[in-house]
Each structure stands twice: as structure tokens, then as C-alpha cells.
Short mmCIF file of C-alpha atoms in Angstrom, two decimals:
data_model
loop_
_atom_site.label_atom_id
_atom_site.label_comp_id
_atom_site.label_asym_id
_atom_site.label_seq_id
_atom_site.Cartn_x
_atom_site.Cartn_y
_atom_site.Cartn_z
CA MET A 1 -16.93 -0.64 -6.27
CA GLY A 2 -17.91 2.92 -7.87
CA PRO A 3 -20.25 3.68 -10.60
CA LYS A 4 -19.13 4.23 -14.05
CA GLY A 5 -17.15 7.44 -14.87
CA GLY A 6 -15.10 7.19 -11.31
CA LYS A 7 -17.63 9.49 -9.41
CA ARG A 8 -17.81 8.89 -5.82
CA GLN A 9 -20.95 7.36 -4.50
CA LYS A 10 -23.01 9.31 -1.98
CA ARG A 11 -22.75 7.91 1.54
CA ILE A 12 -26.27 6.81 2.79
CA LEU A 13 -25.97 7.30 6.40
CA PRO A 14 -28.08 8.77 9.12
CA ASP A 15 -26.83 11.71 11.11
CA LEU A 16 -25.07 9.62 13.56
CA ASN A 17 -23.89 12.61 15.58
CA MET A 18 -27.30 13.96 16.16
CA GLU A 19 -28.55 13.50 19.51
CA GLU A 20 -32.20 12.10 19.96
CA GLN A 21 -34.81 14.76 19.81
CA ASP A 22 -38.24 14.89 21.57
CA ASN A 23 -37.17 11.66 23.29
CA GLN A 24 -37.74 9.93 20.06
CA PRO A 25 -35.75 6.40 19.62
CA SER A 26 -32.91 6.56 17.27
CA PRO A 27 -33.92 5.32 13.88
CA VAL A 28 -32.78 1.83 12.77
CA LEU A 29 -30.67 1.68 9.51
CA GLN A 30 -31.28 -1.51 7.82
CA ILE A 31 -28.27 -2.98 6.71
CA ALA A 32 -29.95 -6.58 6.44
CA THR A 33 -33.80 -6.30 6.05
CA ASP A 34 -34.26 -9.62 7.54
CA GLY A 35 -31.74 -9.34 10.27
CA ASP A 36 -32.08 -10.66 13.63
CA VAL A 37 -29.54 -8.39 15.64
CA ILE A 38 -29.48 -4.51 16.13
CA LEU A 39 -26.29 -3.29 17.22
CA VAL A 40 -26.68 -0.06 19.07
CA VAL A 41 -23.36 1.57 18.64
CA GLY A 42 -21.57 4.69 20.46
CA PRO A 43 -22.60 6.95 22.92
CA GLU A 44 -25.38 8.48 20.37
CA GLU A 45 -26.57 4.92 20.27
CA ALA A 46 -26.83 4.75 16.38
CA LYS A 47 -28.76 1.39 15.64
CA PHE A 48 -28.00 -0.91 12.74
CA LEU A 49 -30.06 -3.97 11.61
CA CYS A 50 -27.70 -6.83 10.78
CA HIS A 51 -27.78 -10.68 10.39
CA SER A 52 -25.93 -12.39 12.94
CA LEU A 53 -25.01 -15.13 10.63
CA PHE A 54 -22.86 -12.73 8.41
CA LEU A 55 -21.04 -11.32 11.38
CA LYS A 56 -20.35 -14.70 13.01
CA ALA A 57 -18.90 -15.95 9.65
CA VAL A 58 -16.14 -13.31 9.58
CA SER A 59 -15.44 -12.56 13.36
CA GLY A 60 -14.61 -14.65 16.08
CA PRO A 61 -15.58 -12.27 18.70
CA PHE A 62 -19.06 -11.96 17.02
CA SER A 63 -19.46 -15.48 16.93
CA ALA A 64 -18.77 -15.88 20.46
CA MET A 65 -21.27 -12.91 21.45
CA PHE A 66 -24.11 -14.30 19.31
CA GLY A 67 -23.46 -18.08 20.06
CA PRO A 68 -25.10 -20.22 22.60
CA ASP A 69 -22.87 -19.52 25.47
CA TRP A 70 -23.62 -15.49 25.62
CA ASN A 71 -26.95 -14.02 26.72
CA GLU A 72 -27.53 -12.63 23.27
CA GLY A 73 -27.28 -15.91 21.57
CA HIS A 74 -29.96 -17.44 24.13
CA THR A 75 -32.01 -14.50 23.61
CA MET A 76 -31.99 -14.82 19.91
CA ALA A 77 -32.95 -18.49 19.97
CA GLY A 78 -36.34 -17.87 21.96
CA GLN A 79 -37.41 -14.57 20.47
CA ASP A 80 -39.10 -13.79 17.35
CA GLY A 81 -37.77 -10.00 16.76
CA PRO A 82 -34.17 -8.77 16.40
CA VAL A 83 -32.17 -8.59 19.58
CA GLU A 84 -30.36 -5.47 20.57
CA LYS A 85 -26.61 -5.67 21.34
CA ALA A 86 -25.02 -2.37 22.83
CA LEU A 87 -21.54 -1.40 21.51
CA PRO A 88 -21.12 1.78 23.45
CA GLY A 89 -17.17 1.79 23.03
CA ASP A 90 -17.22 1.76 19.30
CA ASN A 91 -17.34 4.21 16.41
CA ALA A 92 -20.84 4.28 14.88
CA THR A 93 -19.68 5.37 11.25
CA SER A 94 -16.84 2.61 11.49
CA ILE A 95 -19.17 -0.17 12.55
CA HIS A 96 -21.74 0.72 9.88
CA LEU A 97 -19.18 0.62 6.94
CA MET A 98 -17.87 -2.60 8.30
CA CYS A 99 -21.07 -4.27 8.46
CA ALA A 100 -22.19 -2.83 5.29
CA VAL A 101 -19.20 -4.77 3.64
CA PHE A 102 -19.91 -7.89 5.52
CA HIS A 103 -23.70 -7.59 3.96
CA HIS A 104 -22.36 -6.70 0.54
CA LYS A 105 -24.37 -3.33 0.76
CA LEU A 106 -22.43 -1.61 -1.84
CA GLU A 107 -25.02 1.21 -2.14
CA GLN A 108 -24.04 2.17 1.44
CA ILE A 109 -20.39 2.29 0.83
CA PRO A 110 -18.51 5.28 -0.35
CA GLU A 111 -15.95 4.56 -3.04
CA ILE A 112 -13.24 6.47 -1.28
CA PRO A 113 -14.06 7.04 2.54
CA ARG A 114 -12.65 9.70 4.54
CA ALA A 115 -9.03 8.76 5.89
CA CYS A 116 -10.43 9.26 9.42
CA ASP A 117 -13.13 6.51 8.66
CA VAL A 118 -10.72 4.17 7.10
CA LEU A 119 -8.68 4.56 10.30
CA GLY A 120 -11.67 3.87 12.56
CA ILE A 121 -12.77 0.91 10.52
CA ALA A 122 -9.27 -0.49 10.84
CA VAL A 123 -9.35 -0.23 14.47
CA ALA A 124 -12.71 -2.01 14.66
CA ALA A 125 -11.54 -4.73 12.29
CA ASP A 126 -8.82 -5.17 14.45
CA LYS A 127 -10.73 -5.35 17.66
CA TYR A 128 -13.25 -7.96 16.32
CA LEU A 129 -10.52 -10.03 14.56
CA CYS A 130 -12.01 -9.46 11.04
CA VAL A 131 -9.08 -7.99 9.04
CA ASP A 132 -8.98 -10.80 6.41
CA ALA A 133 -12.67 -10.25 5.46
CA LEU A 134 -11.94 -6.51 4.62
CA LYS A 135 -8.71 -6.95 2.73
CA LEU A 136 -10.22 -6.40 -0.71
CA VAL A 137 -11.70 -3.00 0.36
CA PHE A 138 -8.71 -1.86 2.23
CA ALA A 139 -6.51 -2.46 -0.64
CA ASN A 140 -8.37 0.40 -2.56
CA TRP A 141 -9.12 2.42 0.62
CA LEU A 142 -5.52 2.56 1.78
CA SER A 143 -4.49 3.94 -1.70
CA PRO A 144 -2.43 7.36 -1.30
CA ARG A 145 -3.46 8.80 -4.76
CA GLY A 146 -5.08 12.13 -4.26
CA ARG A 147 -4.82 12.20 -0.49
CA LYS A 148 -3.38 15.30 1.57
CA ALA A 149 -0.56 14.83 3.72
CA GLU A 150 -2.78 14.89 6.92
CA ASP A 151 -4.73 12.13 5.53
CA LEU A 152 -1.71 10.12 4.57
CA MET A 153 -0.70 10.15 8.24
CA LEU A 154 -4.03 8.79 9.15
CA LEU A 155 -3.82 5.94 6.26
CA ALA A 156 -0.32 5.11 7.40
CA THR A 157 -1.71 4.53 10.94
CA ALA A 158 -4.57 2.33 9.50
CA ALA A 159 -1.93 0.16 7.51
CA TYR A 160 0.18 -0.15 10.62
CA ILE A 161 -2.65 -1.47 12.55
CA LEU A 162 -3.71 -3.79 9.78
CA ASN A 163 -0.15 -5.24 9.34
CA ASP A 164 -0.31 -4.17 5.74
CA ALA A 165 3.56 -3.64 4.94
CA LYS A 166 2.98 -2.74 1.14
CA ALA A 167 0.46 -0.35 1.80
CA PHE A 168 2.53 1.37 4.67
CA GLU A 169 5.52 1.64 2.19
CA GLU A 170 3.33 3.10 -0.40
CA ILE A 171 1.78 5.86 2.03
CA THR A 172 5.13 6.69 3.68
CA LYS A 173 6.73 6.99 0.12
CA SER A 174 3.88 9.45 -1.05
CA LEU A 175 4.63 11.39 2.26
CA ILE A 176 8.34 11.56 1.62
CA LEU A 177 8.16 12.43 -1.98
CA ASN A 178 5.32 15.08 -1.98
CA HIS A 179 5.14 16.69 1.37
CA GLU A 180 7.13 19.78 1.40
CA GLY A 181 6.65 20.96 5.01
CA SER A 182 7.54 19.44 8.39
CA PHE A 183 6.47 16.01 9.18
CA PHE A 184 5.85 17.00 13.09
CA ALA A 185 3.33 19.61 11.88
CA LEU A 186 1.24 16.68 10.80
CA SER A 187 1.18 15.23 14.29
CA CYS A 188 -2.14 13.87 15.41
CA GLU A 189 -3.32 11.91 18.57
CA ASP A 190 -4.58 8.95 16.58
CA PHE A 191 -1.10 8.48 14.99
CA GLU A 192 0.83 8.93 17.97
CA LYS A 193 -1.14 6.93 20.52
CA ARG A 194 -0.58 3.81 17.97
CA MET A 195 2.91 4.43 16.72
CA SER A 196 6.31 5.83 17.96
CA TRP A 197 7.00 9.46 17.47
CA ARG A 198 10.40 8.21 15.98
CA VAL A 199 8.26 7.51 12.73
CA TYR A 200 8.27 11.35 12.31
CA CYS A 201 12.07 11.25 12.56
CA LEU A 202 12.40 8.37 10.07
CA LEU A 203 10.21 10.23 7.58
CA GLU A 204 12.44 13.13 7.65
CA GLU A 205 15.60 11.22 7.68
CA GLN A 206 14.55 9.60 4.26
CA ARG A 207 13.33 12.64 2.71
CA SER A 208 17.05 14.23 3.73
CA PHE A 209 18.57 11.09 2.16
CA ALA A 210 16.58 11.38 -0.92
CA ARG A 211 17.82 15.09 -1.41
CA LEU A 212 21.37 13.92 -1.03
CA LYS A 213 21.05 11.17 -3.24
CA LEU A 214 19.35 13.39 -6.15
CA ALA A 215 22.35 15.69 -5.71
CA GLU A 216 24.81 12.85 -5.88
CA ILE A 217 22.85 11.74 -9.28
CA LEU A 218 23.51 15.01 -10.68
CA THR A 219 27.09 15.80 -9.91
CA THR A 220 28.32 12.34 -10.51
CA GLU A 221 27.02 12.70 -14.07
CA ALA A 222 29.42 15.52 -14.62
CA ASN A 223 32.26 13.02 -14.85
CA LEU A 224 30.54 10.12 -16.55
CA PHE A 225 31.63 11.01 -20.03
CA LYS A 226 35.45 11.12 -20.43
CA CYS A 227 37.98 11.04 -23.24
CA GLY A 228 41.09 8.83 -23.36
CA ASP A 229 43.27 11.93 -24.01
CA SER A 230 44.28 13.84 -20.83
CA GLU A 231 44.77 16.96 -22.61
CA CYS A 232 41.36 17.08 -24.56
CA GLY A 233 39.04 19.51 -23.58
CA TRP A 234 35.91 17.63 -24.39
CA SER A 235 34.92 15.89 -21.36
CA HIS A 236 36.18 18.72 -19.18
CA GLY A 237 34.17 21.11 -21.10
CA TYR A 238 30.97 19.40 -20.76
CA ALA A 239 31.61 18.74 -17.02
CA TYR A 240 32.36 22.42 -16.46
CA ALA A 241 29.26 23.58 -18.45
CA TYR A 242 27.03 20.92 -16.79
CA LEU A 243 28.01 22.18 -13.40
CA ARG A 244 27.40 25.75 -14.43
CA LEU A 245 24.07 24.82 -15.60
CA LEU A 246 23.04 23.58 -12.27
CA GLU A 247 24.43 26.88 -10.77
CA ARG A 248 22.53 29.11 -12.93
CA LYS A 249 19.12 27.03 -12.48
CA ASN A 250 19.83 27.38 -8.80
CA PHE A 251 19.55 23.79 -8.05
CA TRP A 252 21.42 24.57 -4.70
CA SER A 253 22.83 27.66 -2.97
CA THR A 254 26.71 27.94 -3.76
CA THR A 255 27.79 30.79 -1.93
CA ARG A 256 27.62 31.98 1.62
CA LYS A 257 25.73 35.09 0.53
CA SER A 258 22.86 32.87 -0.80
CA SER A 259 22.85 30.62 2.25
CA ASP A 260 19.62 31.91 3.35
CA ARG A 261 18.08 31.34 -0.07
CA ARG A 262 17.56 27.65 -0.46
CA GLY A 263 18.19 26.13 -3.94
CA ILE A 264 15.45 24.11 -6.05
CA ALA A 265 16.81 20.85 -4.38
CA TYR A 266 15.51 22.32 -0.77
CA GLU A 267 12.66 24.47 -2.04
CA LEU A 268 10.72 21.62 -3.75
CA SER A 269 9.37 18.37 -2.75
CA ILE A 270 11.39 15.42 -3.75
CA SER A 271 9.04 14.52 -6.36
CA LYS A 272 8.99 18.03 -7.87
CA ALA A 273 12.70 18.09 -7.62
CA ILE A 274 13.12 14.73 -9.62
CA SER A 275 10.61 16.13 -12.37
CA TRP A 276 12.85 19.49 -12.57
CA VAL A 277 15.90 17.40 -12.97
CA GLU A 278 14.17 15.18 -15.77
CA ASN A 279 13.31 18.33 -17.62
CA LEU A 280 16.71 19.91 -17.09
CA SER A 281 18.19 21.06 -20.44
CA GLU A 282 21.45 19.85 -21.71
CA PRO A 283 24.52 21.76 -21.32
CA ALA A 284 26.07 23.89 -24.10
CA PRO A 285 29.98 23.80 -23.62
CA GLU A 286 32.62 25.85 -25.53
CA ILE A 287 35.37 23.46 -26.65
CA SER A 288 38.11 24.94 -28.75
CA ASN A 289 41.06 22.53 -28.51
CA ASP A 290 41.50 19.68 -30.90
CA CYS A 291 41.79 16.09 -29.76
CA VAL A 292 43.24 13.04 -31.70
CA GLY A 293 40.14 11.13 -30.64
CA GLY A 294 37.80 13.69 -31.60
CA ARG A 295 36.11 11.91 -34.52
CA ILE A 296 34.75 9.37 -31.74
CA HIS A 297 33.23 12.10 -29.70
CA THR A 298 29.45 11.77 -29.16
CA VAL A 299 27.32 14.49 -27.39
CA PRO A 300 26.59 13.11 -23.71
CA ASP A 301 23.04 11.99 -23.32
CA TYR A 302 22.73 13.05 -19.68
CA LYS A 303 18.96 12.43 -19.46
CA LYS A 304 19.21 8.82 -20.62
CA SER A 305 22.08 8.14 -18.21
CA ARG A 306 20.13 9.65 -15.03
CA ARG A 307 16.67 8.17 -16.18
CA ILE A 308 17.33 4.85 -14.43
CA LEU A 309 18.79 6.27 -11.30
CA LEU A 310 15.96 8.82 -10.74
CA GLU A 311 13.61 5.88 -11.19
CA GLY A 312 15.42 4.05 -8.71
CA LEU A 313 15.16 6.89 -6.16
CA ARG A 314 11.56 6.93 -6.71
CA ASN A 315 11.15 3.18 -6.28
CA ASN A 316 13.37 2.91 -3.14
CA THR A 317 11.69 5.38 -0.91
CA GLY A 318 9.39 4.52 1.74
CA LEU A 319 9.29 3.08 5.46
CA CYS A 320 9.70 -0.58 6.12
CA LEU A 321 6.68 -1.55 8.47
CA HIS A 322 8.77 -4.63 9.64
CA CYS A 323 11.48 -2.55 10.88
CA ILE A 324 9.28 0.05 12.76
CA GLN A 325 7.38 -2.92 14.50
CA SER A 326 10.36 -4.52 15.50
CA ASP A 327 11.52 -1.13 17.20
CA LYS A 328 14.85 -1.34 15.89
CA PHE A 329 14.58 1.34 13.08
CA ASP A 330 17.51 -0.11 11.36
CA SER A 331 17.11 -1.95 7.99
CA SER A 332 20.35 -3.71 8.44
CA ASP A 333 18.75 -6.00 11.04
CA CYS A 334 15.54 -6.22 9.30
CA LEU A 335 14.53 -9.94 7.95
CA ILE A 336 13.10 -8.27 4.73
CA GLU A 337 15.39 -7.31 1.93
CA HIS A 338 15.53 -3.59 1.39
#
């Protein structure tokens, strides 16, 4: 939707938060130059000239509102100029961007709207039953790429309202993998009044599980390479050197004296900790005893063995929208395979 080069388009909007000055009427933003209805939106009474045909085509409520059974429909049939329709309970920016999409006014639509605007549009789309008409733009707007944690909470709320399970999983995955602080610190009114506070607990639960899984991947690898000779020091030497390497690199605190100093596994975000593990150097053991099977010994490739496990950890992170909507918060009862 954006211009070449990936630059964001400027949003062509009137000052929707500015009150009327000198008793002058609010300017009318022409979304459709030949429109037949002016939507007067919000307490600031921002005005948008639209075509009722476009609105009725995508929205059942708008179809009824501008149909023959409503006053606006009768007035439109017998009036030359556009008819005003007040929508005092809606957000002006949300209605503007939503109608701009319906009228294909790409120059009025930012490539990446603010997260609060995306949530506002989701609320409006749900209210006017026109979610399907916005699926293509929401597929881009709900992308977590480059978003801050605070914005991701708003996008997660929007995905919840739109019943977009895939986007919800991707957004919560980004939160779990990349956020380093408390999820409760991201609390906001828009999130809490639409979803259960237990979602915060689930995010923290999955992040803690991911840390444990990462530790399991590393410690299990210490015993992956074994020799058939019970007296051989090859596998034991590599296992000991591997665990000592993790200790020296301070992957986790190992003594009571250092219990107040968290290791890499807890100081970094999950995503950074995974990258740290991927770049971990190979252990250099000191092996002196001979083994009858020594000629078939090979140097363990720890990086290769854990690559698939780390990728699985990344891919299997994220909350299931269906579990949350069912209010069971238990994947074992979910109809969707996890």
C-alpha cells in the first residue's frame, strides 16, 4: 500500500481533536467527492463526505441506516445535497480510515497506522459488521514487526476483537520472545476491558516455560554424544567441558552466593537468549585416556544438534486465541491442535 522504498505515507487528516473556532463549522473531508452522506463523527463532530453505496455494500448496519426504512434513507431520496448522519459515539480517526479503505482512497491511509488507531478501527469494524471488508489491510496492520511492547498489547486486543487467531498468536509470540520486563507493566484500559487479566499470567507462564525449555535443550545436549566403552573419557570429557562452558559464560546462576545475580537465561529476552545459545562456542575438553573405539570418535557438533530444537522453541511460542475465548486457558481441551 505504501510507495516504493518502504517509506511511510503521510496521513492526510484534519485536526480531528481541534474544537471549532470562531463558531465556524467543521471542515468536511471529502472521502468521496460525489458523496451523498456526511458522517458527523465523535464529540468533535468531524465530518466525512462518503458515498452511501460503498458503506451499504460492506456493512449491514450501514445498509439498514441508509435504506428505505430509516429516516436518512427517506431524506436522501428526496434531497439533492448530501445528508448528515451523526455518529457521536464513534472515534473520528477510526471512522475516517475505515471509510477511506472502503472508498479505495489510498492516499489518505497510512502504510502502518498507530497501534491505537488499528484497535479503534477494529472496534468500529466489529460494531458495523464489516470485518471481512478490512481483512486485507488488517493482515498488514496487525504485523508485530517493529512494534513496541505497549503497541503489541493494543494489536493483540485488536486481533482478539477481529477473531484473527493467526495474528493473535504471532503478536503474543513477539511479546513472549522479545519483552524483557513485566507484562503487567503493559496494562492498559483498552486491553483489560476487552480481555481477561489472566492473559497477562499466560504470557508470563509461556515465557517462563520457554526459559525452562531453553535450559533443557542445553543440559540435555551434554549427554547426547556417548561412547560404547564405559571407561572411555571421550563423552564424559565433552559433557564436563560443555557444562563448564555454560557456567563460565554465566548462562545461569549456579551458587547461592550468586543467587542475587541472574544468569544470561534470565537477564535477556527469550529471543536474545536463543541467539546467545546459537552463537555459543564449542567446548574444548582435555581427554587423556585411550579408548578401543577411539578411532571412530568424532567431535560433537553441538550447534547442529540444537538448531532444530531452538527453531521449534521459537515456532511453538504464542497464545491460542481459541483457548482464551473458551475461557478454559487449557490447551488440552482446545479443538485446535497445539
